[in-house]
Tab-separated table of C-alpha atoms in Angstrom:
chain	number	residue	atom	x	y	z
U	15	SER	CA	8.157	4.764	2.441
U	16	ALA	CA	8.668	8.577	4.068
U	17	LEU	CA	9.488	9.967	0.554
U	18	GLU	CA	5.976	8.346	-0.700
U	19	SER	CA	4.014	9.453	2.175
U	20	ASN	CA	5.280	13.154	1.959
U	21	SER	CA	4.568	12.988	-1.752
U	22	LEU	CA	0.948	11.692	-0.879
U	23	HIS	CA	0.277	14.437	1.740
U	24	ALA	CA	1.504	16.876	-0.647
U	25	SER	CA	-0.648	15.655	-3.632
U	26	LEU	CA	-3.819	15.792	-1.042
U	27	GLU	CA	-2.989	19.250	-0.162
U	28	GLU	CA	-2.996	20.099	-3.873
U	29	VAL	CA	-6.581	18.802	-4.368
U	30	ARG	CA	-7.858	20.690	-1.238
U	31	GLY	CA	-6.094	23.946	-2.718
U	32	VAL	CA	-7.656	23.573	-6.084
U	33	ARG	CA	-11.202	22.658	-4.108
U	34	VAL	CA	-10.883	25.541	-1.970
U	35	LEU	CA	-9.807	27.885	-4.896
U	36	GLY	CA	-12.948	26.762	-6.831
U	37	GLY	CA	-15.231	27.693	-3.886
U	38	PHE	CA	-13.615	31.298	-4.185
U	39	HIS	CA	-14.646	31.506	-7.731
U	40	TYR	CA	-18.049	29.857	-7.293
U	41	ALA	CA	-18.795	32.641	-4.370
U	42	ALA	CA	-17.874	35.160	-6.786
U	43	GLY	CA	-20.212	33.947	-9.142
U	44	GLU	CA	-17.162	33.049	-11.842
U	45	TRP	CA	-18.962	29.900	-12.934
U	46	GLN	CA	-16.521	28.852	-15.564
U	47	GLU	CA	-13.379	29.377	-13.297
U	48	ALA	CA	-14.963	27.533	-10.638
U	49	ALA	CA	-16.181	24.309	-13.037
U	50	ALA	CA	-12.359	24.350	-14.407
U	51	GLN	CA	-11.344	24.209	-10.728
U	52	ALA	CA	-14.010	21.504	-9.902
U	53	GLU	CA	-12.743	19.225	-12.659
U	54	GLN	CA	-8.989	19.569	-12.047
U	55	ALA	CA	-9.822	18.685	-8.572
U	56	LEU	CA	-11.669	15.707	-9.433
U	57	ALA	CA	-8.787	14.639	-11.863
U	58	LEU	CA	-6.390	15.035	-9.238
U	59	SER	CA	-8.159	13.150	-6.184
U	60	ARG	CA	-8.378	10.224	-8.817
U	61	ARG	CA	-5.073	10.365	-9.538
U	62	VAL	CA	-4.222	10.322	-5.642
U	63	GLY	CA	-6.700	7.529	-4.758
U	64	ASP	CA	-8.622	9.712	-2.202
U	65	GLU	CA	-12.366	8.791	-2.416
U	66	ARG	CA	-13.331	11.501	-0.015
U	67	GLU	CA	-11.893	14.289	-2.184
U	68	GLU	CA	-13.523	12.613	-5.057
U	69	ALA	CA	-16.855	12.700	-3.879
U	70	LEU	CA	-16.405	16.319	-2.630
U	71	ALA	CA	-14.828	17.381	-6.294
U	72	LEU	CA	-17.892	15.644	-7.593
U	73	LEU	CA	-20.296	17.689	-5.496
U	74	TRP	CA	-18.440	20.921	-6.415
U	75	LEU	CA	-18.850	19.893	-10.235
U	76	ALA	CA	-22.408	19.358	-9.714
U	77	GLY	CA	-22.980	22.584	-8.158
U	78	THR	CA	-20.869	24.332	-10.991
U	79	ALA	CA	-22.729	22.740	-13.571
U	80	PHE	CA	-26.168	23.434	-12.131
U	81	ALA	CA	-24.786	27.209	-12.117
U	82	GLN	CA	-24.283	27.209	-15.680
U	83	GLY	CA	-27.542	25.382	-16.716
U	84	ARG	CA	-25.878	22.115	-17.569
U	85	SER	CA	-28.420	19.959	-15.740
U	86	GLU	CA	-27.529	16.190	-17.107
U	87	LEU	CA	-24.000	17.032	-15.808
U	88	ALA	CA	-24.968	18.267	-12.337
U	89	LYS	CA	-27.374	15.258	-12.050
U	90	GLU	CA	-24.883	12.561	-13.172
U	91	SER	CA	-22.147	14.274	-10.938
U	92	GLY	CA	-24.544	14.429	-8.011
U	93	LYS	CA	-25.429	11.109	-8.080
U	94	ALA	CA	-21.996	9.979	-8.586
U	95	SER	CA	-21.041	11.912	-5.057
U	96	VAL	CA	-24.237	10.756	-3.272
U	97	LEU	CA	-22.996	6.897	-4.114
U	98	LEU	CA	-19.580	7.458	-3.329
U	99	ALA	CA	-20.107	9.470	-0.161
U	100	GLU	CA	-22.430	7.002	1.083
U	101	ARG	CA	-20.189	4.247	0.434
U	102	LEU	CA	-17.485	5.977	2.445
U	103	GLY	CA	-19.887	6.826	5.246
U	104	ASP	CA	-19.415	10.308	4.865
U	105	LEU	CA	-23.024	11.522	5.337
U	106	ARG	CA	-22.333	15.502	5.488
U	107	THR	CA	-21.379	15.222	1.487
U	108	ALA	CA	-24.199	12.987	0.874
U	109	ALA	CA	-26.670	14.893	2.152
U	110	ALA	CA	-25.332	17.949	0.583
U	111	ALA	CA	-25.105	16.091	-2.943
U	112	THR	CA	-28.901	14.950	-2.337
U	113	SER	CA	-29.957	18.558	-1.214
U	114	LEU	CA	-28.685	19.597	-4.801
U	115	LEU	CA	-30.520	16.890	-6.525
U	116	GLY	CA	-33.455	18.364	-4.748
U	117	VAL	CA	-32.894	21.591	-6.059
U	118	LEU	CA	-32.274	20.190	-9.554
U	119	ALA	CA	-35.876	18.581	-9.061
U	120	LEU	CA	-37.296	21.927	-8.111
U	121	HIS	CA	-36.238	23.349	-11.172
U	122	GLU	CA	-37.765	20.799	-13.574
U	123	ARG	CA	-40.987	21.020	-11.169
U	124	ASP	CA	-40.628	17.361	-10.048
U	125	TYR	CA	-42.037	18.546	-6.632
U	126	GLY	CA	-42.669	15.108	-5.254
U	127	ALA	CA	-38.941	13.848	-5.993
U	128	ALA	CA	-37.611	17.158	-4.850
U	129	ARG	CA	-39.505	16.678	-1.146
U	130	ALA	CA	-38.002	13.164	-1.180
U	131	LEU	CA	-34.590	14.310	-1.578
U	132	PHE	CA	-35.006	17.147	0.860
U	133	GLU	CA	-36.354	14.739	3.134
U	134	ASP	CA	-33.628	12.105	2.774
U	135	SER	CA	-30.652	14.823	3.069
U	136	ILE	CA	-32.385	16.068	6.611
U	137	ALA	CA	-32.053	12.574	7.912
U	138	ALA	CA	-28.529	12.018	6.328
U	139	LEU	CA	-27.740	15.359	8.388
U	140	GLY	CA	-28.746	13.734	11.673
U	141	GLY	CA	-29.540	17.184	13.151
U	142	GLU	CA	-26.629	19.298	11.729
U	143	GLU	CA	-28.509	22.594	11.755
U	144	PHE	CA	-27.385	24.946	9.129
U	145	GLY	CA	-28.072	22.279	6.400
U	146	THR	CA	-31.372	21.300	7.692
U	147	VAL	CA	-32.615	24.856	7.874
U	148	VAL	CA	-31.947	24.871	4.209
U	149	ASN	CA	-33.510	21.871	3.323
U	150	LEU	CA	-36.540	22.991	5.428
U	151	GLY	CA	-37.138	26.042	3.176
U	152	ASN	CA	-36.919	24.090	0.092
U	153	LEU	CA	-39.570	21.714	1.713
U	154	ALA	CA	-41.886	24.373	2.322
U	155	PHE	CA	-41.703	25.556	-1.243
U	156	ALA	CA	-42.120	22.085	-3.059
U	157	ALA	CA	-44.844	21.721	-0.614
U	158	PHE	CA	-46.441	25.045	-1.796
U	159	ARG	CA	-45.894	24.293	-5.397
U	160	GLN	CA	-47.885	21.153	-4.805
U	161	GLY	CA	-50.757	23.014	-3.194
U	162	ASP	CA	-49.956	21.235	-0.046
U	163	LEU	CA	-50.360	24.587	2.123
U	164	PRO	CA	-50.556	22.919	5.709
U	165	GLU	CA	-47.263	21.241	4.924
U	166	ALA	CA	-45.807	24.182	3.597
U	167	ALA	CA	-46.735	26.254	6.834
U	168	ALA	CA	-45.332	23.655	9.089
U	169	LYS	CA	-42.137	23.161	7.614
U	170	LEU	CA	-42.090	27.187	7.359
U	171	ARG	CA	-42.802	27.346	11.165
U	172	GLU	CA	-39.627	24.917	11.727
U	173	ASN	CA	-37.680	26.920	9.096
U	174	LEU	CA	-38.214	30.128	10.762
U	175	THR	CA	-37.690	28.999	14.330
U	176	LEU	CA	-34.347	27.621	13.339
U	177	SER	CA	-33.105	30.344	10.964
U	178	LEU	CA	-33.796	32.860	13.449
U	179	ARG	CA	-31.887	31.142	16.217
U	180	LEU	CA	-29.023	30.680	13.818
U	181	HIS	CA	-28.964	34.348	12.668
U	182	ASP	CA	-28.911	32.936	9.173
U	183	HIS	CA	-30.533	35.882	7.081
U	184	ASN	CA	-30.498	34.330	3.818
U	185	SER	CA	-32.715	31.321	5.150
U	186	THR	CA	-34.851	33.637	6.792
U	187	THR	CA	-35.841	36.018	4.103
U	188	HIS	CA	-36.380	32.818	1.904
U	189	ALA	CA	-38.774	31.396	4.394
U	190	LEU	CA	-40.508	34.900	4.482
U	191	GLU	CA	-41.235	34.790	0.808
U	192	VAL	CA	-42.617	31.542	0.765
U	193	LEU	CA	-44.665	32.041	3.588
U	194	ALA	CA	-46.062	35.461	1.726
U	195	ALA	CA	-46.832	33.290	-1.025
U	196	VAL	CA	-48.388	30.715	1.051
U	197	LEU	CA	-50.825	33.644	2.941
U	198	ALA	CA	-51.341	35.103	-0.445
U	199	ALA	CA	-52.749	31.605	-1.799
U	200	ARG	CA	-55.148	31.650	1.197
U	201	GLY	CA	-56.388	35.119	0.320
U	202	GLU	CA	-54.425	36.962	3.326
U	203	THR	CA	-53.030	39.541	0.841
U	204	THR	CA	-52.579	41.956	3.406
U	205	ILE	CA	-50.516	40.252	5.850
U	206	ALA	CA	-48.806	38.660	2.739
U	207	ALA	CA	-47.512	42.175	1.555
U	208	ARG	CA	-46.207	42.822	4.884
U	209	ILE	CA	-44.287	39.815	5.635
U	210	LEU	CA	-42.723	40.564	1.795
U	211	GLY	CA	-41.846	44.084	3.092
U	212	ALA	CA	-40.110	42.484	6.065
U	213	SER	CA	-38.282	40.244	3.790
U	214	ALA	CA	-36.770	43.301	1.804
U	215	GLY	CA	-36.048	45.146	4.711
U	216	LEU	CA	-33.853	42.095	6.009
U	217	CYS	CA	-32.311	41.859	2.487
U	218	GLU	CA	-31.359	45.651	2.662
U	219	ASP	CA	-30.042	45.201	5.947
């Protein structure tokens, strides 16, 4: 009925509103508040029966759990988001959740798993540039930690080409820091120091 349709629309708007509010808390570093909003969005999405919103809420819950150091909840929620999003054909959400799982693997020093997850995320993004550039930086770092300096350098080249074109300063500074580490590992300490200086200058700007 029209009444039921209006009620469903209002409920979906409420879910989205809670998720957006959680995003503001997350951006402000208010992790507990952001986590509470993510849990509320998850409960509301399940009550409404909107699986796409559920996948997004699971992704946000994974992110807030990771920020709080709750790695098991982050992993569980991230995997659930990937599975649900893939089943729905929502490749963007699946890619974002896969990338987050890669970051979790980085923090656990499981660099092989991290590289595979970042590659999977890039494939799922299908050329979407802002997500790809973040994955490239993380791939470079994982390769560096495994001692694969040629691969790290190759991914950094791709990363910097894309991040500079997009004017993505966060990705650029991250890439420069990893590049400095790669150069230092190769014994090129003078140029590594100069690149770190350039990265610091960009951060200040």
